[in-house]
Every structure is written in structure tokens, then in C-alpha cells.
Short mmCIF file of C-alpha atoms and ligand atoms in Angstrom, two decimals:
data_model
loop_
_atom_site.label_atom_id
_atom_site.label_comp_id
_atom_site.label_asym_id
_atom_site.label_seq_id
_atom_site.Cartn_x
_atom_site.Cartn_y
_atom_site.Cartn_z
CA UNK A 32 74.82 198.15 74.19
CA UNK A 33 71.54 197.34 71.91
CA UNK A 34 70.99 200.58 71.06
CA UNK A 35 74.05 200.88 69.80
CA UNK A 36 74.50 201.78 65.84
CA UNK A 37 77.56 199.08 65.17
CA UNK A 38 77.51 196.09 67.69
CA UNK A 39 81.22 194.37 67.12
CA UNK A 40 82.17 190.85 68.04
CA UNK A 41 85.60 189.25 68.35
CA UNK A 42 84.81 185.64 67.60
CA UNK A 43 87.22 182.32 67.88
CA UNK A 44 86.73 179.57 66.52
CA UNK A 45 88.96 176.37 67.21
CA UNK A 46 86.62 173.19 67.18
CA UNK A 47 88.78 171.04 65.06
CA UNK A 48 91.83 171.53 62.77
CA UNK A 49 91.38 175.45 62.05
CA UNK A 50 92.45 178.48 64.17
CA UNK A 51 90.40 180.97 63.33
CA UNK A 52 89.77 184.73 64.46
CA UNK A 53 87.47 187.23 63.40
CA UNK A 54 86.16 190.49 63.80
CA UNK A 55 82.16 190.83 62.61
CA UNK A 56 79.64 193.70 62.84
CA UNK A 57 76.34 193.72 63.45
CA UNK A 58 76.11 189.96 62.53
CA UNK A 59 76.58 190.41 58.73
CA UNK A 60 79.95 192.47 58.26
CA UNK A 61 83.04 190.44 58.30
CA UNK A 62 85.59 192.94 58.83
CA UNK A 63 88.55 190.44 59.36
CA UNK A 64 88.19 186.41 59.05
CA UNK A 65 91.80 185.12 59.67
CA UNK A 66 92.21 181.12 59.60
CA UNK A 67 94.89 179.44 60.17
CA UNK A 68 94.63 175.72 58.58
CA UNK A 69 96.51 172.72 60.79
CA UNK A 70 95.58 170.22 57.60
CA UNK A 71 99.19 170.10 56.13
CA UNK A 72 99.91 169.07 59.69
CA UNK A 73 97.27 166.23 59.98
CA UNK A 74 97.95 165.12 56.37
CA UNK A 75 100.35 162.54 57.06
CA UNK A 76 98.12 160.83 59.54
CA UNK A 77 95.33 161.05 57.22
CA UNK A 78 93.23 162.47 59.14
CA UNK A 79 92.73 164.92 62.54
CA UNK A 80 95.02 163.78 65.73
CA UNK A 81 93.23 165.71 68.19
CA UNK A 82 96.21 166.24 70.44
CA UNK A 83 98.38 167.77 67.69
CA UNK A 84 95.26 170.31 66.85
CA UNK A 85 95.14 171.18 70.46
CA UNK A 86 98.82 172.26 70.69
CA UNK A 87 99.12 173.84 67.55
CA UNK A 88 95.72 176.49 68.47
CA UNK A 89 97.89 177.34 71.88
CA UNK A 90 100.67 178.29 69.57
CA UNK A 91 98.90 179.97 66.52
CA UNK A 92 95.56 181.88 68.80
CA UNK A 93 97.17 184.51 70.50
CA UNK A 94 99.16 186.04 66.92
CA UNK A 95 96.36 185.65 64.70
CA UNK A 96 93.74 187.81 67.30
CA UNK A 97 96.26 190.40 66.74
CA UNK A 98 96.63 189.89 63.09
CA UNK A 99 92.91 190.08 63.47
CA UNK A 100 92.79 193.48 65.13
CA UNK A 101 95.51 194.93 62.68
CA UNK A 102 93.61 193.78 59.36
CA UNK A 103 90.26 195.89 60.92
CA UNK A 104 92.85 198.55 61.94
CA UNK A 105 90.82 197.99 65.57
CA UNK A 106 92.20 197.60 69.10
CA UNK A 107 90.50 195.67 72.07
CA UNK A 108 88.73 198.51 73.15
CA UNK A 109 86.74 198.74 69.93
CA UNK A 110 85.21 195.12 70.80
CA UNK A 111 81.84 195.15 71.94
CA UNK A 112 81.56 191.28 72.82
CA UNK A 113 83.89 188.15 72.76
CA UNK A 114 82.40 184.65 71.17
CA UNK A 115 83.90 181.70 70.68
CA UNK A 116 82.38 178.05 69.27
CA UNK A 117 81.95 175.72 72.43
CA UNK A 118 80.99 173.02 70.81
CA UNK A 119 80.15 170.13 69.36
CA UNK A 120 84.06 169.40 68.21
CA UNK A 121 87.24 167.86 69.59
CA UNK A 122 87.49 168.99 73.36
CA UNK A 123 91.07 169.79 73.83
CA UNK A 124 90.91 172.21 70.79
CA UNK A 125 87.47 174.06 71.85
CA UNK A 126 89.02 174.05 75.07
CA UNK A 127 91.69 176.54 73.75
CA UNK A 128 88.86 178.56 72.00
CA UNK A 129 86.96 178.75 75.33
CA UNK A 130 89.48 179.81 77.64
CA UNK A 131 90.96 182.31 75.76
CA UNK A 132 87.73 183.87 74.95
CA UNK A 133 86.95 184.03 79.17
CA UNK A 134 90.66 185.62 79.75
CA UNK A 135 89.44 188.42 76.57
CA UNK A 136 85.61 189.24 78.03
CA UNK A 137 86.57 189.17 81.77
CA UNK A 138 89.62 191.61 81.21
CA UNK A 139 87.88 193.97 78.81
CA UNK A 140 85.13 193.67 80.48
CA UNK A 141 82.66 193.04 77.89
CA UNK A 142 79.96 189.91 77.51
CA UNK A 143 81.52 186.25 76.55
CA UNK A 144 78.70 184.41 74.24
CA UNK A 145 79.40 180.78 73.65
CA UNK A 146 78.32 179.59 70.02
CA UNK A 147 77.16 175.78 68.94
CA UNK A 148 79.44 175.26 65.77
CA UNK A 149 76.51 174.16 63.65
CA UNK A 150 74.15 177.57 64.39
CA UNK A 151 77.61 178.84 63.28
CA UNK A 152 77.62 176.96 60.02
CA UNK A 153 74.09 178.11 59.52
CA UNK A 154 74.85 181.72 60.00
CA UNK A 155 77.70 181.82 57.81
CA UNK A 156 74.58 182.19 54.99
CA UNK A 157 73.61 185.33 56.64
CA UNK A 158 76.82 186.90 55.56
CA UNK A 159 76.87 186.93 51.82
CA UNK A 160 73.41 187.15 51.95
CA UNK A 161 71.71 189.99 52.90
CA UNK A 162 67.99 189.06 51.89
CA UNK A 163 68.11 185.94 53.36
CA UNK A 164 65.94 186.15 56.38
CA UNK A 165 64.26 182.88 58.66
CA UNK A 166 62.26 180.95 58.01
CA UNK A 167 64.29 178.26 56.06
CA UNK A 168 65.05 174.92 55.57
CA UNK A 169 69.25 174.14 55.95
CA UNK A 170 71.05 171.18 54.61
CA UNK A 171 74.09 171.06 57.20
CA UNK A 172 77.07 168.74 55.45
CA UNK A 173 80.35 168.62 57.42
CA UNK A 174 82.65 166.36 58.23
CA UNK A 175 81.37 165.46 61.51
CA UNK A 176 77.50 166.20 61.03
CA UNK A 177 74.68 165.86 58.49
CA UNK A 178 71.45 167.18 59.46
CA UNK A 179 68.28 168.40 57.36
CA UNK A 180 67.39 171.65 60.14
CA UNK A 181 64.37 174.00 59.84
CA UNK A 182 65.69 176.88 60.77
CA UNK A 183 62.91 178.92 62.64
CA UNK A 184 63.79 182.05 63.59
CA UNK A 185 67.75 183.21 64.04
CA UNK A 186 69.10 180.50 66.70
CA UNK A 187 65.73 178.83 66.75
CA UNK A 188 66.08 175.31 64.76
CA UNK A 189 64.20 171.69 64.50
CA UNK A 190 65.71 168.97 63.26
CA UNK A 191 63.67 167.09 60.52
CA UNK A 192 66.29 164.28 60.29
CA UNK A 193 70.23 163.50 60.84
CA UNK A 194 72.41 161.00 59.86
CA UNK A 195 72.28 157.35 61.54
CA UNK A 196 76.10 156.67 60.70
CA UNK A 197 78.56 158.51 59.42
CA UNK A 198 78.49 162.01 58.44
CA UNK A 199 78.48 163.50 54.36
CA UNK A 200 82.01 164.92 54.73
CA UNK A 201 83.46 161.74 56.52
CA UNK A 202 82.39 159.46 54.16
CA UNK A 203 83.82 161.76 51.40
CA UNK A 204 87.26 161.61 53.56
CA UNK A 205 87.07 157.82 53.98
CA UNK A 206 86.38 156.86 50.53
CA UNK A 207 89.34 159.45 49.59
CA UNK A 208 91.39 157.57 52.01
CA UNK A 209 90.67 153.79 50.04
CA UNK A 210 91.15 155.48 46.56
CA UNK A 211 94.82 156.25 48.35
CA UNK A 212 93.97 160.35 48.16
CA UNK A 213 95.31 162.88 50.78
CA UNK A 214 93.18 164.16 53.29
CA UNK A 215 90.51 166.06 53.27
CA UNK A 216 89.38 164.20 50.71
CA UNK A 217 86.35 165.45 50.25
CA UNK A 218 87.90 168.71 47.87
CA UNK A 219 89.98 166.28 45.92
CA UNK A 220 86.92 163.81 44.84
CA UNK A 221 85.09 166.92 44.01
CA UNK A 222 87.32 168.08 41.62
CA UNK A 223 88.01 164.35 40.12
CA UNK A 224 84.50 163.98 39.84
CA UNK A 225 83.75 166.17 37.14
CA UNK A 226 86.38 164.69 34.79
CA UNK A 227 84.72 161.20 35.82
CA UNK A 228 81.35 159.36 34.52
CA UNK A 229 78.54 159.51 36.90
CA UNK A 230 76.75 156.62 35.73
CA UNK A 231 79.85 154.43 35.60
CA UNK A 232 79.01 152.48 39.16
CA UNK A 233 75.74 152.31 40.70
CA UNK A 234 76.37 152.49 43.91
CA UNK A 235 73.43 152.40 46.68
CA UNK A 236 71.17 155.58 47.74
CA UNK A 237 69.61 154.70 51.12
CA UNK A 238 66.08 156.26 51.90
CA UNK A 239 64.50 155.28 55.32
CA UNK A 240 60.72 154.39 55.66
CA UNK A 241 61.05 155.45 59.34
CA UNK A 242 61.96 158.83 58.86
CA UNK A 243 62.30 159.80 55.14
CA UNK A 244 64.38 163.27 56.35
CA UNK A 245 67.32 160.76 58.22
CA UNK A 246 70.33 159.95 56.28
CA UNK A 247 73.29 156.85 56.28
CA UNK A 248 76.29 157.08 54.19
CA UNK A 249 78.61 154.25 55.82
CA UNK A 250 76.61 151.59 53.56
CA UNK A 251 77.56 153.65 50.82
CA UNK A 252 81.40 154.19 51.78
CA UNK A 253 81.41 150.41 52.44
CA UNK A 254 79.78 149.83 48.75
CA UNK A 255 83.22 151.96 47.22
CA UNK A 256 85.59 150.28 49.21
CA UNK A 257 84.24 146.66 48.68
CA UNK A 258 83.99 147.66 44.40
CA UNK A 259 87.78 148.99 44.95
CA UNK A 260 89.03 146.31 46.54
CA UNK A 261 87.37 143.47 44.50
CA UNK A 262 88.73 144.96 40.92
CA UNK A 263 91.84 145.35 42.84
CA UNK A 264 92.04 141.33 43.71
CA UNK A 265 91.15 140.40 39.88
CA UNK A 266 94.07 142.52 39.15
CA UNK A 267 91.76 145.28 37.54
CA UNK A 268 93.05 148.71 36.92
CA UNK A 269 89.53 151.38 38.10
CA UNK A 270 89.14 154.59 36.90
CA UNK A 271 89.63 156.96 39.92
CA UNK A 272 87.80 159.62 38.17
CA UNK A 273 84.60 157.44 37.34
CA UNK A 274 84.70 156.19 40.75
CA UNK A 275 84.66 159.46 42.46
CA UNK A 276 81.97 160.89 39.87
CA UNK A 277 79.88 157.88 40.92
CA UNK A 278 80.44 158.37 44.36
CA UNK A 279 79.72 161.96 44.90
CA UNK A 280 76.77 161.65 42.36
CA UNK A 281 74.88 158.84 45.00
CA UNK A 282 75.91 161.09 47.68
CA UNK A 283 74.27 164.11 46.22
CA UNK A 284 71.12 162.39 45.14
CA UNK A 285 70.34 161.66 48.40
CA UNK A 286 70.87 164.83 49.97
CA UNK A 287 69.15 167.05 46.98
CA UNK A 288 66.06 164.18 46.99
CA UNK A 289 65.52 164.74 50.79
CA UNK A 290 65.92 168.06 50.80
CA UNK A 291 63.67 169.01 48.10
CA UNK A 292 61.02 166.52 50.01
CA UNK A 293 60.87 168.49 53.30
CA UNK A 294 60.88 171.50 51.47
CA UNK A 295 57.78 170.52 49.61
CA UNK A 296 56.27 168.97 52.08
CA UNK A 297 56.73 172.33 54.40
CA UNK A 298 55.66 174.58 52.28
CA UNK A 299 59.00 175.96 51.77
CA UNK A 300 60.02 179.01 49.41
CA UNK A 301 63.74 179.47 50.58
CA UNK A 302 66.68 176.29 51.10
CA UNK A 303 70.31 177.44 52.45
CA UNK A 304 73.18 175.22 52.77
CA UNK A 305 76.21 175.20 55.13
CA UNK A 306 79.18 172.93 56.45
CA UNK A 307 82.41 171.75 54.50
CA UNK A 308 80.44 169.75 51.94
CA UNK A 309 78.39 172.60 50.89
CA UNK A 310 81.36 173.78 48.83
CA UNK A 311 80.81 171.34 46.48
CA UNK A 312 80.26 171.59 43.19
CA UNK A 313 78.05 169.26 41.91
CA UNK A 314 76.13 169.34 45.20
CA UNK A 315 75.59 173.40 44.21
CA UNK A 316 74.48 172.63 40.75
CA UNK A 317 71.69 169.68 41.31
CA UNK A 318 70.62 171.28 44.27
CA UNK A 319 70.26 174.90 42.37
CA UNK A 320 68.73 173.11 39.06
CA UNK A 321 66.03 171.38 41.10
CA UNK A 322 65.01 174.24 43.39
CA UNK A 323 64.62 176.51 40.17
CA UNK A 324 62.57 173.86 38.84
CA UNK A 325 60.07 173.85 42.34
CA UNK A 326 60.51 178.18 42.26
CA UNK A 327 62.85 177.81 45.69
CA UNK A 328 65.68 180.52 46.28
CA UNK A 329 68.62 178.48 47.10
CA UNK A 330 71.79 180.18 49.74
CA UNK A 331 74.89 179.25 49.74
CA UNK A 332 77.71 180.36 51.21
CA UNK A 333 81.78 181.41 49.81
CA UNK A 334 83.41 177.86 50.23
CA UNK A 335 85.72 180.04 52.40
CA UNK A 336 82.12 180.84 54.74
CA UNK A 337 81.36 176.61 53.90
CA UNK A 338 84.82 175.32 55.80
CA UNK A 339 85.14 176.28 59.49
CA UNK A 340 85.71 179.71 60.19
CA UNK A 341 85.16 182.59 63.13
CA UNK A 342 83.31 184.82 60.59
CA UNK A 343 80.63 182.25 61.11
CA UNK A 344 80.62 182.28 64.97
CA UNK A 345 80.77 186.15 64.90
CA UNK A 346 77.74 185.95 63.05
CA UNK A 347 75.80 183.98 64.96
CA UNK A 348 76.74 185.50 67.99
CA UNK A 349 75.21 188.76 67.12
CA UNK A 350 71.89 186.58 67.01
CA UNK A 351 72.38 185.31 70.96
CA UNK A 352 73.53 188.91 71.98
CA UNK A 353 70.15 190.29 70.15
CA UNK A 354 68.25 187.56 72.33
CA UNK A 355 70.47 187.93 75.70
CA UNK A 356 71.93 184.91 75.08
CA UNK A 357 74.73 185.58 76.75
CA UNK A 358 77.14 182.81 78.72
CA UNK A 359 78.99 183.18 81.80
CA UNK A 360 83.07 182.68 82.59
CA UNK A 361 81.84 179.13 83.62
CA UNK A 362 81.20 178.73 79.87
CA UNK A 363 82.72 174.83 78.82
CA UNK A 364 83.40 172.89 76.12
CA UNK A 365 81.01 169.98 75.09
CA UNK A 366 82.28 167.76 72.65
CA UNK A 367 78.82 166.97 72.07
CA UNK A 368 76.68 170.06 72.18
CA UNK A 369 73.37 169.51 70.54
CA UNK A 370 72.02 172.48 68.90
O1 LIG B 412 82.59 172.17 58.06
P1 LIG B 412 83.95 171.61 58.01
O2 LIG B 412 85.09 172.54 57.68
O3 LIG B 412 84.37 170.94 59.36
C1 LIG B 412 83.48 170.30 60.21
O4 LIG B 412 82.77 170.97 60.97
O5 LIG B 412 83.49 169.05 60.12
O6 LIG B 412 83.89 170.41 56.97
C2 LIG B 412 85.01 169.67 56.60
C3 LIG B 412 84.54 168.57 55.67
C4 LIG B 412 85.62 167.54 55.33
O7 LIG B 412 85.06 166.26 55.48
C5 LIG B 412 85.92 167.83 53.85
O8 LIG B 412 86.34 166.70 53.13
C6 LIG B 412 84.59 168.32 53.37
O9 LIG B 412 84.08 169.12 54.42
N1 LIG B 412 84.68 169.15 52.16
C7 LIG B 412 84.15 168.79 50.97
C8 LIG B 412 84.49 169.81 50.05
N2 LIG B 412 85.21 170.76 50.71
C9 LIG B 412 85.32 170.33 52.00
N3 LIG B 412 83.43 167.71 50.61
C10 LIG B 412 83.03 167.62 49.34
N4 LIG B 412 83.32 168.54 48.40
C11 LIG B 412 84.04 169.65 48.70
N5 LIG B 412 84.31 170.56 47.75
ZN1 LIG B 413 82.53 172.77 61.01
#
């Protein structure tokens, strides 16, 4: 198959609350990227219930591959590989993911490559971005995992430092969730934040003399909730918007400070960022403004490429197959894959 001129992967992705199928060639051509959300379904909850996400990629998997294959105008003989995201995510929905890609491979006969979610969110700057070649430095923000990753070669990554607590996303989610917005929250403080002041609250950046590359954010989210709830017992009325702006500006900060250190101190020319949280704003714009300032290219992905999505896993699938790093139909789910 290597020699071949146009390589195509059918890639799932189902690691948390999005079904999501896509057909990707040659690692950097998204030909379809369907995803079906399940957040209007979590919503009331206020956050994931792994049980409902389960159930609800069993019902939605099966129609959206073949919504998949009619957007590309393709059948399942054009597919040249299967992929699917094993992990790290909630194991009853990458279950789902994983079987159905084994049933696809084994009866067309093709090879199954099992993906780690977070090389996905790497990849997904591979798409948009066709100069963007390793080696880089990635700032990974999701709502699950924060990590500051030198990205080697394709597939080949250390990890300078990761969070010690809670993850960039989930501490945008949680501090949504005590300023009584909807979930995700992490969109909706975004947006509030640039009608808000910045400098309104100080609330704490944390840098570590261990390991100045690690992050924690649940001091932070515990900072927000404490200011919230103390103006709330004096009977104060806070300024959501100021709040947020506050918020996300520590957040960001501390992220765009570390990440500019282990560039510099790597010798680094070229910074990418993936995950959820990479889609926002203000962490686009300081992070831009200071790598212009040091002469670093910064990547980004489409906030539809930042949020989970199969285009991703298609991507970074192509990488493995390049590699023969190909699974077998004992392929699992680990909730906790490390990369
Ligand atoms: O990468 P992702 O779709 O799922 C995981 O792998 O976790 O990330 C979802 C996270 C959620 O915590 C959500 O609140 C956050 O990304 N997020 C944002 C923004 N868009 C999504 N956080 C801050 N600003 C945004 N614009
Ligand atoms: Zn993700």
C-alpha cells in the first residue's frame, strides 16, 4: 500500500461526548469530518455522564460512517485503512469506537491502526497547515489534559511538563459551573471575557520550582469560587464579565509564560497548539503577540480541528501507517493511554 499515490483512512473517533467520522488522505486532506455533538444531552447534568455518551455513539456511529462515505461520494472499498482513537478517554465510549473499527478492518480486509487521542490533537495542526513540519514544541489544552509536549518527529513526543491537578479545559468548565453557566463552559467564559476587565481580580498564577514546564489550575479554580462565594455572603452583586476576563487572563499567563520558556530554552523556531482550549481567543492572541516578539511561527488549528474530531485521528493515523504502526483486532481501549 506505501507506494500508493493517495493512502485513505476511515477514522472514528468516540473518546468522550462526540461521535465523530471521517474520511482523510494522505494524512493532510480531510475529505469528510462528520461530528455528531452529545453536549445538549450532557447539559443538564452539567457535565459528561459517561453511560449516556456510551449509548448515544451505539446509536449515532453506524449513520454518520455512511453520511461519511456519501459526503466523499466514496464506498468501503475506496478505504485503504480503518483508525479509531483508543484512548486516553471514557472507556465505555472508546469502547464503541474500537469495536466498530475491528468489525470495519477485519471485513474489508484492510489494516486497523489504533490512535492515542492526544497524538490526535497534535496532528489536527498538520491539517490546515501544510508547512508545518516536526520538530516543535505543542501546548496540548483539553478538558481532560494539559501538557507542554516536544513533538519530535510525527508520533515521536517528550513531555517537558503536565499538569499536577486539574486540566486547562476543566478548570474553565468548573469555574463556568460556580458562575451558574452551562456546560462546556469553557466557550462561554471566552466570549464573556472580552467584554470583561482583565485586571479586575488578581487571581493566583502558579509556577513550580521543581519543574518550571508542570502546570496546576485547581488552586486557581478554588481562588474564583472562594472570591464568588465570599461577595455572594456580603450580599455583593460581581461582575460575571470581569470575573471571567480575570480568570481566563491568569489562565493564559501561565500557559503563554511556560510555553515561551521551553521554547527559548530549546532553541525553538516553531510552537503549535491543540485540544479544546486552543480555540480560545485570548489564548491565540497573547500567545501569537509574544512569539512574534521572540521571531517563533505559531500553529493553530480551525476551533472545529481544536474540539474532538476524527479528522484528527485520520491524520495521525497516516503517521503510524507510514511507520508500520499498525494494531491488531486485539486492539483495546485504555482509559488511560499515555502517549
Ligand atoms: O479537546 P476537547 O474537545 O476534549 C477533550 O479531549 O477533553 O476539549 C474540550 C474542552 C472543554 O473543557 C471546553 O470547555 C474547552 O475545551 N473549550 C474551551 C474553548 N472551547 C472549548 N476553553 C476555553 N475557550 C474556548 N474557546
Ligand atoms: Zn480531546
Amino acid at each position: 500500500m506505501k507506494g500508493k499515490e493517495k493512502i485513505t483512512i476511515l477514522a472514528l473517533e468516540t473518546s468522550c461526548d462526540e461521535t465523530s467520522v471521517a474520511i482523510v488522505q494522505n494524512g493532510r486532506c480531510v475529505i469528510s469530518n462528520k461530528i455528531a455533538s452529545q453536549i445538549p444531552l450532557h447539559k443538564v447534568y452539567g457535565g459528561v455522564v459517561p453511560e449516556i455518551a456510551s449509548r448515544k455513539h451505539v446509536e449515532v456511529i453506524n449513520p454518520l460512517i455512511d453520511e461519511a462515505l456519501k459526503e466523499a461520494n466514496m464506498g468501503f472499498e475506496d478505504m485503504d485503512a480503518v483508525a479509531v482513537a483508543h484512548g486516553p478517554g471514557l472507556v465505555g465510549a472508546l469502547l464503541v469506537g474500537v469495536s466498530t473499527a475491528k468489525a470495519l478492518a477485519y471485513g474489508l480486509s484492510v489494516p486497523l491502526i489504533g490512535v492515542n487521542h492526544i497524538d490526535g490533537h497534535i496532528s489536527a495542526n498538520y491539517i490546515e497547515n501544510r508547512d508545518l513540519v516536526p520538530p516543535f514544541l505543542c501546548l496540548v489544552v483539553s478538558g481532560g489534559h494539559t501538557y507542554l509536549i516536544m513533538v519530535k518527529d510525527y508520533g515521536k513526543y517528550k513531555i517537558l511538563g503536565e499538569t499536577r491537578d486539574d486540566a486547562a479545559g476543566e478548570a474553565y468548565d468548573k469555574v463556568a459551573r460556580a458562575l451558574g453557566l452551562e456546560y462546556p463552559g469553557g466557550p462561554i467564559i471566552d466570549r464573556l471575557a472580552k467584554e470583561g476587565d482583565s485586571t479586575a481580580v488578581h487571581f493566583p498564577r502558579v509556577y513550580m520550582d521543581d519543574n518550571p514546564y508542570d502546570f496546576s489550575f485547581s488552586g486557581l479554580k478554588t481562588a474564583v469560587i472562594n472570591h464568588i462565594h465570599n461577595l455572594g455572603q456580603k450580599g455583593e452583586v460581581y461582575n460575571i464579565k470581569d470575573i471571567a476576563a480575570s480568570f481566563q487572563q491568569a489562565v493564559i499567563d501561565v500557559l503563554v509564560d511556560k510555553t515561551m520558556l521551553a521554547a527559548q530554552n530549546n532553541s525553538i523556531s516553531k510552537i503549535a497548539i491543540a485540544g479544546g482550549v486552543a480555540s480560545n481567543a485570548g489564548l491565540r492572541r497573547l500567545m501569537k503577540d509574544r512569539a512574534d516578539a521572540l521571531g517563533i511561527k505559531l500553529y493553530y488549528p480551525s476551533p472545529i480541528f481544536c474540539t474532538d474530531n476524527a479528522a484528527m485521528v485520520g491524520c495521525a493515523a497516516y503517521y503510524n501507517l507510514l511507520k508500520d504502526k499498525i494494531s491488531d483486532l486485539k486492539l483495546n481501549a485504555y482509559p488511560n493511554l499515555e502517549l
